[in-house]
mmCIF file of C-alpha atoms in Angstrom:
data_model
loop_
_atom_site.group_PDB
_atom_site.id
_atom_site.type_symbol
_atom_site.label_atom_id
_atom_site.label_comp_id
_atom_site.label_asym_id
_atom_site.label_seq_id
_atom_site.Cartn_x
_atom_site.Cartn_y
_atom_site.Cartn_z
ATOM 1 C CA UNK A 1 4.689 -4.895 17.057
ATOM 2 C CA UNK A 2 3.286 -3.542 13.822
ATOM 3 C CA UNK A 3 5.494 -3.676 10.759
ATOM 4 C CA UNK A 4 5.037 0.050 10.200
ATOM 5 C CA UNK A 5 4.493 2.465 13.074
ATOM 6 C CA UNK A 6 3.117 5.951 12.595
ATOM 7 C CA UNK A 7 1.923 8.375 15.248
ATOM 8 C CA UNK A 8 -1.802 8.993 14.622
ATOM 9 C CA UNK A 9 -1.687 12.560 15.897
ATOM 10 C CA UNK A 10 -3.508 14.829 15.534
ATOM 11 C CA UNK A 11 -0.653 17.194 14.870
ATOM 12 C CA UNK A 12 -1.697 20.828 15.017
ATOM 13 C CA UNK A 13 0.610 23.547 13.688
ATOM 14 C CA UNK A 14 0.253 27.212 12.755
ATOM 15 C CA UNK A 15 0.285 28.242 9.131
ATOM 16 C CA UNK A 16 3.830 28.643 7.819
ATOM 17 C CA UNK A 17 5.366 26.113 10.197
ATOM 18 C CA UNK A 18 7.635 23.300 9.121
ATOM 19 C CA UNK A 19 5.922 19.962 9.622
ATOM 20 C CA UNK A 20 7.740 16.722 10.259
ATOM 21 C CA UNK A 21 5.880 13.442 9.803
ATOM 22 C CA UNK A 22 7.580 10.155 10.565
ATOM 23 C CA UNK A 23 7.291 6.403 10.288
ATOM 24 C CA UNK A 24 9.411 3.586 11.593
ATOM 25 C CA UNK A 25 9.430 0.084 10.235
ATOM 26 C CA UNK A 26 10.793 -3.257 11.256
ATOM 27 C CA UNK A 27 11.094 -5.209 8.011
ATOM 28 C CA UNK A 28 14.458 -4.593 6.360
ATOM 29 C CA UNK A 29 13.096 -6.094 3.131
ATOM 30 C CA UNK A 30 11.117 -2.932 2.392
ATOM 31 C CA UNK A 31 12.688 -1.204 -0.566
ATOM 32 C CA UNK A 32 10.233 1.400 -1.799
ATOM 33 C CA UNK A 33 8.768 4.119 0.337
ATOM 34 C CA UNK A 34 5.818 6.353 -0.360
ATOM 35 C CA UNK A 35 3.887 9.146 1.274
ATOM 36 C CA UNK A 36 0.205 9.618 0.560
ATOM 37 C CA UNK A 37 -2.139 12.434 1.495
ATOM 38 C CA UNK A 38 -5.783 11.675 2.178
ATOM 39 C CA UNK A 39 -8.458 14.302 2.557
ATOM 40 C CA UNK A 40 -11.621 13.403 4.384
ATOM 41 C CA UNK A 41 -13.905 11.103 2.370
ATOM 42 C CA UNK A 42 -11.417 10.867 -0.479
ATOM 43 C CA UNK A 43 -8.974 8.225 -1.659
ATOM 44 C CA UNK A 44 -5.275 8.691 -0.830
ATOM 45 C CA UNK A 45 -3.139 10.533 -3.387
ATOM 46 C CA UNK A 46 0.539 9.857 -3.897
ATOM 47 C CA UNK A 47 2.814 12.688 -2.790
ATOM 48 C CA UNK A 48 6.314 11.285 -2.830
ATOM 49 C CA UNK A 49 7.989 8.067 -3.851
ATOM 50 C CA UNK A 50 11.562 7.104 -2.967
ATOM 51 C CA UNK A 51 13.749 4.089 -3.302
ATOM 52 C CA UNK A 52 17.110 4.805 -1.804
ATOM 53 C CA UNK A 53 18.258 6.298 1.462
ATOM 54 C CA UNK A 54 18.614 10.059 1.398
ATOM 55 C CA UNK A 55 16.433 13.032 0.589
ATOM 56 C CA UNK A 56 14.054 13.700 -2.258
ATOM 57 C CA UNK A 57 12.526 17.123 -2.701
ATOM 58 C CA UNK A 58 9.404 18.192 -4.563
ATOM 59 C CA UNK A 59 8.296 21.760 -4.020
ATOM 60 C CA UNK A 60 7.458 22.252 -0.361
ATOM 61 C CA UNK A 61 7.758 18.535 0.352
ATOM 62 C CA UNK A 62 10.910 16.618 1.232
ATOM 63 C CA UNK A 63 10.954 12.870 1.780
ATOM 64 C CA UNK A 64 13.793 11.399 3.762
ATOM 65 C CA UNK A 65 14.693 7.736 4.075
ATOM 66 C CA UNK A 66 17.193 6.257 6.525
ATOM 67 C CA UNK A 67 17.328 2.543 5.856
ATOM 68 C CA UNK A 68 19.960 1.926 8.505
ATOM 69 C CA UNK A 69 17.590 3.251 11.171
ATOM 70 C CA UNK A 70 14.450 2.002 9.416
ATOM 71 C CA UNK A 71 13.014 5.485 9.625
ATOM 72 C CA UNK A 72 11.338 7.657 7.040
ATOM 73 C CA UNK A 73 10.163 11.240 7.236
ATOM 74 C CA UNK A 74 8.120 13.719 5.275
ATOM 75 C CA UNK A 75 8.824 17.409 5.785
ATOM 76 C CA UNK A 76 6.401 20.106 4.701
ATOM 77 C CA UNK A 77 7.777 23.626 4.504
ATOM 78 C CA UNK A 78 5.630 26.746 4.750
ATOM 79 C CA UNK A 79 2.613 24.652 5.709
ATOM 80 C CA UNK A 80 -0.784 25.846 4.500
ATOM 81 C CA UNK A 81 -4.302 25.218 5.791
ATOM 82 C CA UNK A 82 -4.872 23.240 2.579
ATOM 83 C CA UNK A 83 -2.219 20.782 3.804
ATOM 84 C CA UNK A 84 -4.616 19.712 6.560
ATOM 85 C CA UNK A 85 -5.219 16.041 5.874
ATOM 86 C CA UNK A 86 -4.159 12.587 6.967
ATOM 87 C CA UNK A 87 -0.723 11.553 5.774
ATOM 88 C CA UNK A 88 0.010 7.889 5.249
ATOM 89 C CA UNK A 89 3.408 6.339 4.834
ATOM 90 C CA UNK A 90 3.630 3.151 2.820
ATOM 91 C CA UNK A 91 6.369 0.771 1.878
ATOM 92 C CA UNK A 92 6.707 -2.369 -0.108
ATOM 93 C CA UNK A 93 8.934 -5.197 -1.144
ATOM 94 C CA UNK A 94 7.959 -7.787 -3.704
ATOM 95 C CA UNK A 95 4.205 -8.081 -3.538
ATOM 96 C CA UNK A 96 3.972 -6.960 0.069
ATOM 97 C CA UNK A 97 2.611 -3.459 0.510
ATOM 98 C CA UNK A 98 2.187 -2.101 4.030
ATOM 99 C CA UNK A 99 0.716 1.190 5.199
ATOM 100 C CA UNK A 100 1.196 3.110 8.382
ATOM 101 C CA UNK A 101 -1.955 4.058 10.234
ATOM 102 C CA UNK A 102 -1.743 7.675 9.131
ATOM 103 C CA UNK A 103 -1.059 10.948 10.927
ATOM 104 C CA UNK A 104 -3.766 13.576 10.988
ATOM 105 C CA UNK A 105 -2.340 17.041 10.369
ATOM 106 C CA UNK A 106 -4.159 20.282 11.064
ATOM 107 C CA UNK A 107 -2.651 23.554 9.866
ATOM 108 C CA UNK A 108 -4.346 26.507 11.494
ATOM 109 C CA UNK A 109 -4.516 29.897 9.763
ATOM 110 C CA UNK B 1 0.576 10.430 -12.348
ATOM 111 C CA UNK B 2 -1.491 7.586 -13.667
ATOM 112 C CA UNK B 3 -5.227 7.527 -13.170
ATOM 113 C CA UNK B 4 -7.384 4.906 -11.547
ATOM 114 C CA UNK B 5 -11.130 5.333 -11.607
ATOM 115 C CA UNK B 6 -13.705 3.710 -9.396
ATOM 116 C CA UNK B 7 -17.401 3.330 -9.984
ATOM 117 C CA UNK B 8 -19.722 4.007 -8.324
ATOM 118 C CA UNK B 9 -18.308 6.664 -6.020
ATOM 119 C CA UNK B 10 -21.222 6.280 -3.607
ATOM 120 C CA UNK B 11 -23.830 3.570 -3.293
ATOM 121 C CA UNK B 12 -26.672 2.974 -0.888
ATOM 122 C CA UNK B 13 -28.323 -0.426 -0.866
ATOM 123 C CA UNK B 14 -30.670 -2.538 1.161
ATOM 124 C CA UNK B 15 -29.427 -5.277 3.420
ATOM 125 C CA UNK B 16 -29.180 -8.585 1.576
ATOM 126 C CA UNK B 17 -28.461 -7.161 -1.848
ATOM 127 C CA UNK B 18 -25.175 -7.428 -3.735
ATOM 128 C CA UNK B 19 -23.094 -4.490 -4.849
ATOM 129 C CA UNK B 20 -20.406 -4.466 -7.513
ATOM 130 C CA UNK B 21 -17.573 -1.917 -7.427
ATOM 131 C CA UNK B 22 -15.436 -1.410 -10.507
ATOM 132 C CA UNK B 23 -11.863 -0.242 -10.539
ATOM 133 C CA UNK B 24 -10.248 0.746 -13.822
ATOM 134 C CA UNK B 25 -6.677 1.765 -14.558
ATOM 135 C CA UNK B 26 -7.122 4.322 -17.309
ATOM 136 C CA UNK B 27 -3.625 4.888 -18.628
ATOM 137 C CA UNK B 28 -1.551 2.003 -17.347
ATOM 138 C CA UNK B 29 -1.829 -1.737 -17.007
ATOM 139 C CA UNK B 30 -2.306 -2.809 -13.426
ATOM 140 C CA UNK B 31 -0.725 -6.209 -13.069
ATOM 141 C CA UNK B 32 -1.708 -6.265 -9.411
ATOM 142 C CA UNK B 33 -4.780 -4.806 -7.776
ATOM 143 C CA UNK B 34 -5.158 -4.333 -4.047
ATOM 144 C CA UNK B 35 -8.532 -3.832 -2.425
ATOM 145 C CA UNK B 36 -8.743 -1.931 0.845
ATOM 146 C CA UNK B 37 -11.499 -1.069 3.246
ATOM 147 C CA UNK B 38 -11.454 1.951 5.507
ATOM 148 C CA UNK B 39 -13.854 2.571 8.350
ATOM 149 C CA UNK B 40 -14.339 6.160 9.575
ATOM 150 C CA UNK B 41 -11.240 7.587 11.229
ATOM 151 C CA UNK B 42 -9.401 4.309 10.871
ATOM 152 C CA UNK B 43 -6.489 3.258 8.733
ATOM 153 C CA UNK B 44 -6.631 1.359 5.469
ATOM 154 C CA UNK B 45 -7.151 -2.354 5.898
ATOM 155 C CA UNK B 46 -6.047 -4.658 3.109
ATOM 156 C CA UNK B 47 -8.785 -7.056 2.088
ATOM 157 C CA UNK B 48 -7.248 -8.903 -0.822
ATOM 158 C CA UNK B 49 -4.598 -8.867 -3.512
ATOM 159 C CA UNK B 50 -5.255 -9.981 -7.048
ATOM 160 C CA UNK B 51 -3.012 -10.510 -10.012
ATOM 161 C CA UNK B 52 -4.463 -10.335 -13.494
ATOM 162 C CA UNK B 53 -5.838 -13.693 -14.535
ATOM 163 C CA UNK B 54 -5.330 -15.296 -11.127
ATOM 164 C CA UNK B 55 -7.506 -15.909 -8.114
ATOM 165 C CA UNK B 56 -7.335 -13.257 -5.437
ATOM 166 C CA UNK B 57 -5.435 -13.802 -2.206
ATOM 167 C CA UNK B 58 -7.533 -12.763 0.785
ATOM 168 C CA UNK B 59 -6.294 -11.441 4.089
ATOM 169 C CA UNK B 60 -7.111 -13.321 7.245
ATOM 170 C CA UNK B 61 -10.634 -12.652 8.395
ATOM 171 C CA UNK B 62 -11.915 -11.567 4.984
ATOM 172 C CA UNK B 63 -14.541 -13.936 3.603
ATOM 173 C CA UNK B 64 -13.731 -14.756 0.013
ATOM 174 C CA UNK B 65 -17.292 -15.919 -0.672
ATOM 175 C CA UNK B 66 -18.656 -12.623 0.543
ATOM 176 C CA UNK B 67 -16.184 -10.326 -1.176
ATOM 177 C CA UNK B 68 -15.780 -11.606 -4.713
ATOM 178 C CA UNK B 69 -12.850 -10.176 -6.600
ATOM 179 C CA UNK B 70 -12.351 -10.497 -10.324
ATOM 180 C CA UNK B 71 -9.277 -9.210 -12.114
ATOM 181 C CA UNK B 72 -9.971 -10.391 -15.619
ATOM 182 C CA UNK B 73 -7.913 -7.796 -17.446
ATOM 183 C CA UNK B 74 -4.981 -5.477 -16.829
ATOM 184 C CA UNK B 75 -7.292 -2.483 -16.736
ATOM 185 C CA UNK B 76 -10.308 -3.731 -14.804
ATOM 186 C CA UNK B 77 -10.854 -5.297 -11.411
ATOM 187 C CA UNK B 78 -14.181 -5.687 -9.648
ATOM 188 C CA UNK B 79 -15.169 -6.225 -6.040
ATOM 189 C CA UNK B 80 -18.637 -7.612 -5.405
ATOM 190 C CA UNK B 81 -20.009 -7.418 -1.897
ATOM 191 C CA UNK B 82 -22.554 -10.218 -1.765
ATOM 192 C CA UNK B 83 -25.523 -10.185 0.582
ATOM 193 C CA UNK B 84 -24.402 -6.903 2.058
ATOM 194 C CA UNK B 85 -25.169 -6.093 5.679
ATOM 195 C CA UNK B 86 -24.988 -2.796 7.584
ATOM 196 C CA UNK B 87 -21.616 -3.773 9.049
ATOM 197 C CA UNK B 88 -20.237 -3.851 5.506
ATOM 198 C CA UNK B 89 -20.833 -0.108 5.257
ATOM 199 C CA UNK B 90 -17.405 1.347 4.650
ATOM 200 C CA UNK B 91 -15.138 3.139 2.203
ATOM 201 C CA UNK B 92 -13.683 0.706 -0.336
ATOM 202 C CA UNK B 93 -10.550 1.709 -2.223
ATOM 203 C CA UNK B 94 -8.639 -0.071 -4.956
ATOM 204 C CA UNK B 95 -4.945 0.363 -5.594
ATOM 205 C CA UNK B 96 -3.539 -0.552 -8.983
ATOM 206 C CA UNK B 97 0.078 -1.472 -9.299
ATOM 207 C CA UNK B 98 2.383 -1.670 -12.312
ATOM 208 C CA UNK B 99 6.030 -2.362 -11.633
ATOM 209 C CA UNK B 100 7.161 -0.207 -8.738
ATOM 210 C CA UNK B 101 4.359 2.317 -9.023
ATOM 211 C CA UNK B 102 0.880 2.160 -7.590
ATOM 212 C CA UNK B 103 -2.097 4.480 -7.694
ATOM 213 C CA UNK B 104 -5.268 4.597 -5.661
ATOM 214 C CA UNK B 105 -8.742 4.861 -7.000
ATOM 215 C CA UNK B 106 -10.887 7.666 -5.532
ATOM 216 C CA UNK B 107 -12.839 5.200 -3.404
ATOM 217 C CA UNK B 108 -16.426 3.990 -3.157
ATOM 218 C CA UNK B 109 -18.548 4.784 -0.146
ATOM 219 C CA UNK B 110 -20.949 1.930 0.549
ATOM 220 C CA UNK B 111 -23.880 2.417 2.877
ATOM 221 C CA UNK B 112 -26.017 -0.623 3.619
ATOM 222 C CA UNK B 113 -29.394 0.131 5.167
#
């Protein structure tokens, strides 16, 4: 079993839809949780960064962490074609940084 | 957010030559630098972790004599692919970390002919 599991997709949604991206993890030592967006042929860019359980909102993006269930989510409201990319969850504890495999999202106009 | 630059962004080289990739943290001091490799349509694969002034720690299956990592300062880390072969063609990305924050470089696309 991988330490971080993420559905690879692709996930295809119509423009304006609410998107839910998820990751589960097995290592309870993970303390910090991040979501990255990666466009094709580009390096990942940090979208959201959370530490504690609960929700964190930034514009159209909401990151949710449930440490008791070892489950994190990224919600995208009013999705746009420009949101089409691969979304990677990542988490770390100490010097151990682990990424999910990424979910490919396609938002169709 | 903080900025990490990578140079070159794209390099094509002949088989057998060595290629050096630079990663610079422009406005923060990266105490730890991670080097990743990403093949097309695949996830990031950690190659090695380096702390400033220390030898890099390589992941299983990554040849340390082939992928030389130097992290001589808090703002510069280099990855040298020695005697590159076509199977080394990939997208190489550095990730600089300071405290609880980390930032990716834009990546370097290496093509070995």
